[in-house]
CSV table of C-alpha atoms and ligand atoms in Angstrom, one decimal:
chain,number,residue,atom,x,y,z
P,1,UNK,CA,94.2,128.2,103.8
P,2,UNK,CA,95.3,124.6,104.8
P,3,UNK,CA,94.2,122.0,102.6
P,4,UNK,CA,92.4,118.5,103.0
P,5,UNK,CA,92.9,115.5,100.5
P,6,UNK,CA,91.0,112.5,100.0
P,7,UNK,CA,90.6,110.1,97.6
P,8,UNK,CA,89.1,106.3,96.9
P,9,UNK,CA,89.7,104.2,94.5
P,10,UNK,CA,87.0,103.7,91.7
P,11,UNK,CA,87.8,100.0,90.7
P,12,UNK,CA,84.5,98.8,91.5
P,13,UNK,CA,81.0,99.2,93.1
P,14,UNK,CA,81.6,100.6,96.7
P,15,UNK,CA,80.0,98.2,99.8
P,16,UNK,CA,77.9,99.6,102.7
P,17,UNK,CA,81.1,99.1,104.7
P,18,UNK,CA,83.2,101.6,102.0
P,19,UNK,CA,80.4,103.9,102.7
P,20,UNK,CA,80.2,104.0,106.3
P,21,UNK,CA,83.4,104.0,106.9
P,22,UNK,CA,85.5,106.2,104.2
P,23,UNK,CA,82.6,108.1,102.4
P,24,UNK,CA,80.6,109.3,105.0
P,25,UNK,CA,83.3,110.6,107.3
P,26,UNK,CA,84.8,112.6,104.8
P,27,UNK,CA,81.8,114.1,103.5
P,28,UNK,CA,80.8,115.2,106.8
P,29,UNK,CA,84.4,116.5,107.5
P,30,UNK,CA,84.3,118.2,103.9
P,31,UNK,CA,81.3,120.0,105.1
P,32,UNK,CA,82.4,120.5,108.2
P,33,UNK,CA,85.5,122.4,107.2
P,34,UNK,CA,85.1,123.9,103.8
P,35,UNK,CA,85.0,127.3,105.1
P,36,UNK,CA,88.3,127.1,106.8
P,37,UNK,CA,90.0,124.7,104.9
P,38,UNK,CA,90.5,123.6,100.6
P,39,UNK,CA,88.9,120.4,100.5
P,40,UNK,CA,90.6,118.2,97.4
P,41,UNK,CA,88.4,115.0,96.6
P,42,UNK,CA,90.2,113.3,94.0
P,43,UNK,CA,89.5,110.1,92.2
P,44,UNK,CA,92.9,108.1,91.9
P,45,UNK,CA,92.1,106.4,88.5
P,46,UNK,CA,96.2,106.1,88.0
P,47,UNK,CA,96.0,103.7,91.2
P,48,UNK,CA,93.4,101.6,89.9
P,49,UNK,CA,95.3,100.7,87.5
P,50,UNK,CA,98.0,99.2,89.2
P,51,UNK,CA,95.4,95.8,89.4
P,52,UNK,CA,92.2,94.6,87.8
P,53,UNK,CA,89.2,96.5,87.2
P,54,UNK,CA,85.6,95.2,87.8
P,55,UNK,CA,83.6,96.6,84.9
P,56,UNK,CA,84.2,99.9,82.8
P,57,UNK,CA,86.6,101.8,84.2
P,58,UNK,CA,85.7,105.4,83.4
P,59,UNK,CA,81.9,104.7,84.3
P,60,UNK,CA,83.4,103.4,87.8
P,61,UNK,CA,85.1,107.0,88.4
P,62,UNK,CA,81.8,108.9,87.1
P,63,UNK,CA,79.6,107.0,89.8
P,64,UNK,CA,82.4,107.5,92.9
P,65,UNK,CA,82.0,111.2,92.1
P,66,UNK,CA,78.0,110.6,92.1
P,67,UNK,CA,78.7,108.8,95.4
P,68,UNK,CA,80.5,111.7,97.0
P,69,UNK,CA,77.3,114.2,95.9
P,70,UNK,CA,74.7,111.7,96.9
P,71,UNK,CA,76.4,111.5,100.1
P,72,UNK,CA,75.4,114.7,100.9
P,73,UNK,CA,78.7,116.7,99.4
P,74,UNK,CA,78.2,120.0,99.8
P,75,UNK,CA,80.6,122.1,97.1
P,76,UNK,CA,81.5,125.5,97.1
P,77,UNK,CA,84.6,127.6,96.3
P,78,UNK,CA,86.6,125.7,98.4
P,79,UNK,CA,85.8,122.2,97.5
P,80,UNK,CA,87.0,120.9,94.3
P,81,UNK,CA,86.7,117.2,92.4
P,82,UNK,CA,89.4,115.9,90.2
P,83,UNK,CA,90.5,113.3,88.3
P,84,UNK,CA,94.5,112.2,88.9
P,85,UNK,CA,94.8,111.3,85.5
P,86,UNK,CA,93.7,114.6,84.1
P,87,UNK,CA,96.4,116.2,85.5
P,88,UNK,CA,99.9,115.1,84.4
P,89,UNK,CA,101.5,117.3,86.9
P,90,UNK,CA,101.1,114.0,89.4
P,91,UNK,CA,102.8,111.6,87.2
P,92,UNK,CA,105.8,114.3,86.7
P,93,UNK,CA,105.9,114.5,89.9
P,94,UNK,CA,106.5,111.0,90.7
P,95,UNK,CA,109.1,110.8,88.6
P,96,UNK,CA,110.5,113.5,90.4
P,97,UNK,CA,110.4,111.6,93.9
P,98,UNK,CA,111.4,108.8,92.3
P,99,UNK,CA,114.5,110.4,92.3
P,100,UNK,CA,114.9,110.8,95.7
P,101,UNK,CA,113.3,107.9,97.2
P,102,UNK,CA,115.5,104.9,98.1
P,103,UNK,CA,114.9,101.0,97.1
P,104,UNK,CA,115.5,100.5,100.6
P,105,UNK,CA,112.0,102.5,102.1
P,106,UNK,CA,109.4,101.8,99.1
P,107,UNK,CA,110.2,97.6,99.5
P,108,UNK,CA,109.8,98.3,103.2
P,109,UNK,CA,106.0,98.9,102.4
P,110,UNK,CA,103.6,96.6,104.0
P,111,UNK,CA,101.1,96.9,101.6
P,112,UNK,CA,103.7,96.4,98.5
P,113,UNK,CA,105.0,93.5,100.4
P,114,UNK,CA,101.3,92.3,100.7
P,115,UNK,CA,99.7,92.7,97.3
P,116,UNK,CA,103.1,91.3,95.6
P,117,UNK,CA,102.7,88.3,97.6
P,118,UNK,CA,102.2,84.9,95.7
P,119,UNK,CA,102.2,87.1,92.4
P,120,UNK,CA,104.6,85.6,90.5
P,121,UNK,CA,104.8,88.9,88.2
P,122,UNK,CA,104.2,92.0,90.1
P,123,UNK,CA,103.6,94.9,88.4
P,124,UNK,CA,106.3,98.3,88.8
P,125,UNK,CA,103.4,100.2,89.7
P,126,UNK,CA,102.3,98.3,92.6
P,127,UNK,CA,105.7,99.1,93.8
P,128,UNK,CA,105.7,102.4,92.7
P,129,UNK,CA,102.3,103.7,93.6
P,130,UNK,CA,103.4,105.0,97.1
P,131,UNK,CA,106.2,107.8,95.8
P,132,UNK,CA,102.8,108.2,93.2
P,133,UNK,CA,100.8,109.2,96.6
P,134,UNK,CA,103.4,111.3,97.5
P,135,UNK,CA,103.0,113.4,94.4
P,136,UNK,CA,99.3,113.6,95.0
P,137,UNK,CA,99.3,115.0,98.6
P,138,UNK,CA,102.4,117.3,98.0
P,139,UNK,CA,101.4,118.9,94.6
P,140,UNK,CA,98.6,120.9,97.0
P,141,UNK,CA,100.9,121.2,99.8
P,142,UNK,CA,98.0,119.5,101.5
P,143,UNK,CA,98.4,118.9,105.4
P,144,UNK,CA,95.4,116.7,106.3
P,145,UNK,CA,94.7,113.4,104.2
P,146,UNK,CA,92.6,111.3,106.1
P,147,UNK,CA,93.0,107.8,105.5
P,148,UNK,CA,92.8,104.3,107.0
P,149,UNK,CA,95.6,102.4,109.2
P,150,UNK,CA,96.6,100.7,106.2
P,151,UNK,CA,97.8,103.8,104.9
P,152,UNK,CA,100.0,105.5,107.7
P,153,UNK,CA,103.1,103.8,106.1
P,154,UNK,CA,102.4,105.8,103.4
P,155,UNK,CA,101.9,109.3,105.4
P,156,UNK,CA,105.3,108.8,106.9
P,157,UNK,CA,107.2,108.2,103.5
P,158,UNK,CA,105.5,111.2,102.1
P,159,UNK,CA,106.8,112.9,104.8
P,160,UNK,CA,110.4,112.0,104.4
P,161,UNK,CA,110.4,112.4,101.1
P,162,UNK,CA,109.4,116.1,101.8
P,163,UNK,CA,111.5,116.9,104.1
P,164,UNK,CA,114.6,115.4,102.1
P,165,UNK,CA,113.3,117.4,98.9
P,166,UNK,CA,113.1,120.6,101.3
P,167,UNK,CA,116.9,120.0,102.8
P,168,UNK,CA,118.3,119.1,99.6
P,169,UNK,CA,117.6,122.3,98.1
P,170,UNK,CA,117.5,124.0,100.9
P,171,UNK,CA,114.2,125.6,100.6
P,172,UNK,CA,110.5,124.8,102.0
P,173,UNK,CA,109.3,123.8,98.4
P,174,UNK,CA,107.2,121.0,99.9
P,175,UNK,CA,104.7,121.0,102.7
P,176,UNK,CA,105.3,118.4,105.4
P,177,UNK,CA,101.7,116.9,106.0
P,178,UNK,CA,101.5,116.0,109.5
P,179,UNK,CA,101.9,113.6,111.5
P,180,UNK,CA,99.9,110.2,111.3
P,181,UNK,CA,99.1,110.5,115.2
P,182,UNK,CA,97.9,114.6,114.3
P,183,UNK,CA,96.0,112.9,111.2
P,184,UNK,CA,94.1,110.5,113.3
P,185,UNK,CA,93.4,113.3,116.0
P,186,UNK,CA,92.3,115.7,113.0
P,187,UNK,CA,89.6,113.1,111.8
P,188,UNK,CA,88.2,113.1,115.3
P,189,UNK,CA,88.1,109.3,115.8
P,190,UNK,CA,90.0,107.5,118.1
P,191,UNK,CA,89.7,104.1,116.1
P,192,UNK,CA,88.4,103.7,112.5
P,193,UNK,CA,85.0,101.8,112.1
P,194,UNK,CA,85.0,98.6,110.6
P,195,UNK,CA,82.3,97.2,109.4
P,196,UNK,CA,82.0,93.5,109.9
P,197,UNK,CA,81.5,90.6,106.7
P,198,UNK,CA,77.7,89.5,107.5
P,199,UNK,CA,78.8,85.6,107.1
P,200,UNK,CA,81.9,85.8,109.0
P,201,UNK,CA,81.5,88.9,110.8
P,202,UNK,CA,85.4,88.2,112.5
P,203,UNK,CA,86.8,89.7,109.1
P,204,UNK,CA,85.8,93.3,107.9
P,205,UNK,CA,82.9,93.2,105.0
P,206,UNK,CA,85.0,94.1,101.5
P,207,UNK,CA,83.9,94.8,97.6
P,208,UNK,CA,86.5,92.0,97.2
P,209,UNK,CA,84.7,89.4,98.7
P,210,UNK,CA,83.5,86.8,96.3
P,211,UNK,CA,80.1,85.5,98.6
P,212,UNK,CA,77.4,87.7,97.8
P,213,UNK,CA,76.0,87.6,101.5
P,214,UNK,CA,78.8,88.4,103.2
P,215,UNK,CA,78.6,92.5,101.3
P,216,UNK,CA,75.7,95.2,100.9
P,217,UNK,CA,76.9,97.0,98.0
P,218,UNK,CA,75.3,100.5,97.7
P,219,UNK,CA,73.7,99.9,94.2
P,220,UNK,CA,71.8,96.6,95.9
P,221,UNK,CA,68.3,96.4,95.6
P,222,UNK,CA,66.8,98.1,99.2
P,223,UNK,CA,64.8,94.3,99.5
P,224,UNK,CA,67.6,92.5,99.0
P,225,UNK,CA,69.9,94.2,101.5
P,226,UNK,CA,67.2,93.7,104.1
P,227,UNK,CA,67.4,90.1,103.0
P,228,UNK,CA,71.3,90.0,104.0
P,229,UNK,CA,70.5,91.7,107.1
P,230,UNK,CA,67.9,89.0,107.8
P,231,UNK,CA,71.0,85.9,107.0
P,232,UNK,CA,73.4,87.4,108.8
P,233,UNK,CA,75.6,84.9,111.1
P,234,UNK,CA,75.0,85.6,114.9
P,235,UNK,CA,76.0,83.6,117.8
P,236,UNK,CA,74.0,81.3,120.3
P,237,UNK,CA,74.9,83.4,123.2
P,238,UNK,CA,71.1,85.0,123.5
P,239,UNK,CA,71.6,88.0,124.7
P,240,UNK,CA,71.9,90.8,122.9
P,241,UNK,CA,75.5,92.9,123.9
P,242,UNK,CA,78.1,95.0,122.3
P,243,UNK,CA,81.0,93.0,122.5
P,244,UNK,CA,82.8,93.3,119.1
P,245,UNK,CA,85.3,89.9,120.1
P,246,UNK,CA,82.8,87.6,122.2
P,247,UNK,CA,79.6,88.8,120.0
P,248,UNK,CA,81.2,89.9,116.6
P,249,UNK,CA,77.8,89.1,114.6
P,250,UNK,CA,75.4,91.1,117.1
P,251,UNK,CA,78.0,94.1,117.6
P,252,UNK,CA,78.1,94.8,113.9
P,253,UNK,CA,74.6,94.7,113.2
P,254,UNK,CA,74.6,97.6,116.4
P,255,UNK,CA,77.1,99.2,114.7
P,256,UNK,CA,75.2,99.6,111.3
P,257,UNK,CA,72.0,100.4,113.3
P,258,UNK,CA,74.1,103.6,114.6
P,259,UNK,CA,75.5,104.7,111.5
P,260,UNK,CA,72.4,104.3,109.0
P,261,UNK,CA,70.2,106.1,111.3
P,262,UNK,CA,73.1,108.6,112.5
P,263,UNK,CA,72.3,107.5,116.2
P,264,UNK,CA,74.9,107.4,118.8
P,265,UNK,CA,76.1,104.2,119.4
P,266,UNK,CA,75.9,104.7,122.8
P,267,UNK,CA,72.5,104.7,122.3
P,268,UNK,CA,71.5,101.7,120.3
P,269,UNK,CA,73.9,99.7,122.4
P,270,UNK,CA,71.2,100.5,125.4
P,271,UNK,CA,68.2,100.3,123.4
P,272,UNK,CA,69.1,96.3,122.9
P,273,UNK,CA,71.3,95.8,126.1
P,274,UNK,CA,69.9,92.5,127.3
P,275,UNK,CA,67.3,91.6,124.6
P,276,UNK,CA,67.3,88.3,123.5
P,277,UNK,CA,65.1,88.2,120.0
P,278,UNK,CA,67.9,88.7,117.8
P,279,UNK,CA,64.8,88.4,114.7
P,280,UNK,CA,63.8,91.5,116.2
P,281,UNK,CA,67.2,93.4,116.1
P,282,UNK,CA,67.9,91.9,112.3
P,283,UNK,CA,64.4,93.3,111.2
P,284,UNK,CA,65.1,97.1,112.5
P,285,UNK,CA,68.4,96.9,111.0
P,286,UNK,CA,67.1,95.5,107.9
P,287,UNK,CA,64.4,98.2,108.0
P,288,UNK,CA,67.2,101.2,108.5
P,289,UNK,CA,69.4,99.9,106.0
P,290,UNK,CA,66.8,99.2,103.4
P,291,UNK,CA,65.5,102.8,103.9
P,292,UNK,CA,68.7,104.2,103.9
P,293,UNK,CA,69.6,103.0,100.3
P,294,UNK,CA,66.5,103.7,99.2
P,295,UNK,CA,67.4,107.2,100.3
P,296,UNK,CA,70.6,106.8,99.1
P,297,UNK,CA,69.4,105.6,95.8
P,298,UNK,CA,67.1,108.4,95.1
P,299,UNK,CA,69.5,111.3,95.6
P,300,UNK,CA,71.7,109.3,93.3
P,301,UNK,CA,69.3,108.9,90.4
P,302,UNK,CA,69.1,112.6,90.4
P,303,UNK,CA,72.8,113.4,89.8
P,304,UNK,CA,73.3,113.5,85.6
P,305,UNK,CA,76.6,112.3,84.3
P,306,UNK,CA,76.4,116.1,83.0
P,307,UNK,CA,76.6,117.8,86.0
P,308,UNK,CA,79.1,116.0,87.1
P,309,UNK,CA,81.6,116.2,83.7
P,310,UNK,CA,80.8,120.4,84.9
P,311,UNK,CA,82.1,120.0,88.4
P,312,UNK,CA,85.2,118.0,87.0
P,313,UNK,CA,85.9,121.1,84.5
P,314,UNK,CA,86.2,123.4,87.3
P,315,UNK,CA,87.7,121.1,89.5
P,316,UNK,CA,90.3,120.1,87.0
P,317,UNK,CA,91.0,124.0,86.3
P,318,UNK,CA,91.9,125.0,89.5
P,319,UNK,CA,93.9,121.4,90.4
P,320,UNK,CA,95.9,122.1,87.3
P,321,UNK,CA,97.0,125.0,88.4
P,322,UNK,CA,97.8,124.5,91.7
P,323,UNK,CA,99.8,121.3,90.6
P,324,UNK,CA,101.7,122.9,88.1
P,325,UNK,CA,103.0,125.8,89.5
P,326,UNK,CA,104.2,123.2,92.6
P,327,UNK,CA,105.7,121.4,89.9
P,328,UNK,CA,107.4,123.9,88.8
P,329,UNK,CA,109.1,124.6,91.4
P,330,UNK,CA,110.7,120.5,91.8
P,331,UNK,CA,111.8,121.1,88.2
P,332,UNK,CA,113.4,124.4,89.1
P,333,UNK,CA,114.9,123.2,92.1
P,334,UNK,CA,116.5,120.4,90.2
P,335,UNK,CA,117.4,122.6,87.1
P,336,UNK,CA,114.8,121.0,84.8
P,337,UNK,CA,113.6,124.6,84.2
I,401,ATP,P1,89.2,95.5,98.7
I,401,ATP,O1,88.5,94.2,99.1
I,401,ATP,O2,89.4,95.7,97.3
I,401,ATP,O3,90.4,95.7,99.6
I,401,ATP,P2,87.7,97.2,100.4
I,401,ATP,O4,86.3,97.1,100.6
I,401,ATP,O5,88.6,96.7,101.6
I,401,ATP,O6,88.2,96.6,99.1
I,401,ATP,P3,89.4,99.5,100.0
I,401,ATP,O7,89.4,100.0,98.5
I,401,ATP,O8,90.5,98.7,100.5
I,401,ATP,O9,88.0,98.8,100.2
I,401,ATP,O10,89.2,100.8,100.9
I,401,ATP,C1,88.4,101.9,100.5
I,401,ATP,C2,88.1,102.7,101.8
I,401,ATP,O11,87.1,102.0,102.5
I,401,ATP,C3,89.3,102.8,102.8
I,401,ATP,O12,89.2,104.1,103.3
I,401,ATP,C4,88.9,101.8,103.8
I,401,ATP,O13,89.5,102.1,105.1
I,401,ATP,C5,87.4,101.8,103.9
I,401,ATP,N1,86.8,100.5,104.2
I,401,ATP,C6,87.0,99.4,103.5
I,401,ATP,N2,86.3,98.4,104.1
I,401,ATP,C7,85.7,98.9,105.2
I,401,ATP,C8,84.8,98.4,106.2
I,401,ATP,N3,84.5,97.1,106.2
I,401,ATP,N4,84.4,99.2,107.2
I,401,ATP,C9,84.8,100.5,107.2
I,401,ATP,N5,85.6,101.1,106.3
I,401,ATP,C10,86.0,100.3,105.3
I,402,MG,MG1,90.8,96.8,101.4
């Protein structure tokens, strides 16, 4: 059976936009897949720590798991939730890599190059957590991890760094996930959604952004979301049209319509085509995403810290199993064993 990573980072509360556009998509494809594929949901908590964390770190990576079930997560044999750091076959394994990946490709990263920027002491890790995301996807031989454009880089030095593990030794001890262009086609999008920042809806909304208004966070009050909904910037055009450059204000609020009440977009875009009340558009939207997180907020209420501490036993079983006997294998290959 192929296998399926994914992962997200538990640093802080999650934003409507995290939701609709990493959580949700996986979740579906989990549930989609899981009885032709092993689904691996892991919670990096050895990444977060490569920069600050907003609040209590370990309560942080109990909630994302609660996110993932309130979701609508279905689990069964083949789907299984981890934590990184509770299975020291991926920090081995970096080491590992490390070994075989040059200075030369990890400072080519973009996103090393862009989170060291202006820091006038980076951390190692930021530099090092890429040959660390290699170790996670190739402990489970895992083929599919889907991720955003930010992280292709990423994909394509995992790959080399399989494929030069592999000729070294002259054996397939790694699988090769595949390509970034056969990711994207996997997920089954043609381009990632973004959702838009409500004040300055030409930037994507982010958990990092300091303005309060500019986010939904998932753990928002359902009346105060609405309220965001309600101040979100627009345009003066008047007319109400999907046009994500021209109309970037309008086009998101469309977009979240969509998502929120899994509509087609397709469709909403007609419903409005060529209204001009945009009050009227910000109040449905409101509506859907207040009713959504209520939703939302209910299903997560339900899930005890408990029952998830079970479903990381198990999980953490099996991925410690799997990992280690992959790892096993590197340290063979290099005569560590
Ligand atoms: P930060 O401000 O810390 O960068 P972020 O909100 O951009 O936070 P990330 O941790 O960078 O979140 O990304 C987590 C996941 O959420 C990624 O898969 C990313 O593609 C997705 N994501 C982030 N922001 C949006 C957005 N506005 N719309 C859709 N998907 C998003
Ligand atoms: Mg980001």
């Amino acid at each position: 059976m192929k296998t399926i990573l994914t992962g997200i980072r538990s640093n802080s509360a999650l934003t409507l936009g995290n939701y609709l556009g990493a959580l949700l998509p996986m979740v579906r494809l989990a549930n989609k897949h899981s009885d032709e594929y092993q689904i691996n949901i892991f919670v990096p908590d050895l990444h977060s720590i490569i920069s600050d964390v907003d609040g209590d770190l370990q309560k942080n990576i109990i909630r994302t798991i609660k996110y993932y079930l309130a979701a609508g997560l279905k689990l069964n044999e083949n789907v299984h939730i981890y934590r990184q750091s509770h299975i020291p076959a991926h920090s081995e394994l970096c080491w590992i890599l490390d070994c075989v990946a040059t200075m030369g490709e990890t400072s080519r990263m973009i996103q090393y190059k862009e989170k060291s920027k202006g820091q006038e002491s980076c951390n190692v890790g930021i530099f090092n957590y890429p040959i660390l995301m290699a170790a996670d996807i190739l402990l489970y031989d895992a083929e599919y991890i889907p991720l955003g454009e930010d992280q292709f880089q990423h994909i394509e030095l995992t790959r080399n760094l399989a494929m030069r593990f592999n000729h070294r030794f002259g054996a397939e001890i790694f699988t090769v996930p595949v390509s970034t262009a056969e990711q994207v086609k996997f997920m089954g999008v043609s381009d990632g959604i973004r959702i838009r920042d409500l004040l300055n809806p030409e930037k994507k909304m982010s958990k990092s952004t300091v303005a309060e208004n500019s986010k939904i966070m998932l753990d928002d009050e359902p009346a105060k979301a609405a309220k965001k909904i309600m101040s979100a910037t627009t345009d003066s055009i008047g007319k109400i049209k999907f046009d994500m450059w021209g109309q970037p204000g309008i086009s998101n609020l469309l977009q979240i319509e969509a998502l929120v009440t899994d509509a087609p977009l397709q469709d909403v875009i007609a419903t409005w085509a060529g209204q001009t009340r945009y009050g009227d558009l910000k109040k449905k939207v409101a509506e859907s995403v207040s009713e959504m997180l209520t939703i939302f907020q209910a299903e997560l209420a339900k899930i005890s810290d408990e029952r998830v501490y079970e479903l990381l036993e198990d999980g953490e079983e099996y991925a410690n199993r799997v990992a280690n006997a992959k790892l096993l294998e590197a340290q063979r290959a290099f005569g560590l064993r």
